[in-house]
Amino acid sequence: MNAREDIRASEAATGKQVGRGMPDAARKYQPYPTVGLTDRTWPSKVIDKAPIWCSVDLRDGNQALIDPMGHERKARMFALLLDMGFEEIEIGFPS
């Protein structure tokens, strides 16, 4: 069974759908009021779209975990991150 099939089987068994990301998350919150500082440019800028999200959960450093992830567990997490909508994922493997 591959990672995606494992996730689907888990969803079917529990009746819970694994996260699919948060569509249009940038519109969920209202922007802060602007600060009128004429001698600076950055306070008047308003963020109107979400930043580019990048998961770093699978980077090298896995050895610092109490229970380090093996290849199968990393593959399951990779599939989960893809299903959540991440388009950029940093992955590290020990040399």
Tab-separated table of C-alpha atoms in Angstrom, residues 58-60 89-93:
chain	number	residue	atom	x	y	z
A	58	LEU	CA	10.548	16.628	6.124
A	59	ARG	CA	13.918	18.403	6.146
A	60	ASP	CA	17.026	16.814	7.563
A	89	ILE	CA	8.089	20.820	0.139
A	90	GLU	CA	11.665	20.713	1.444
A	91	ILE	CA	12.904	17.175	2.028
A	92	GLY	CA	16.183	15.991	3.511
A	93	PHE	CA	17.649	12.529	3.646
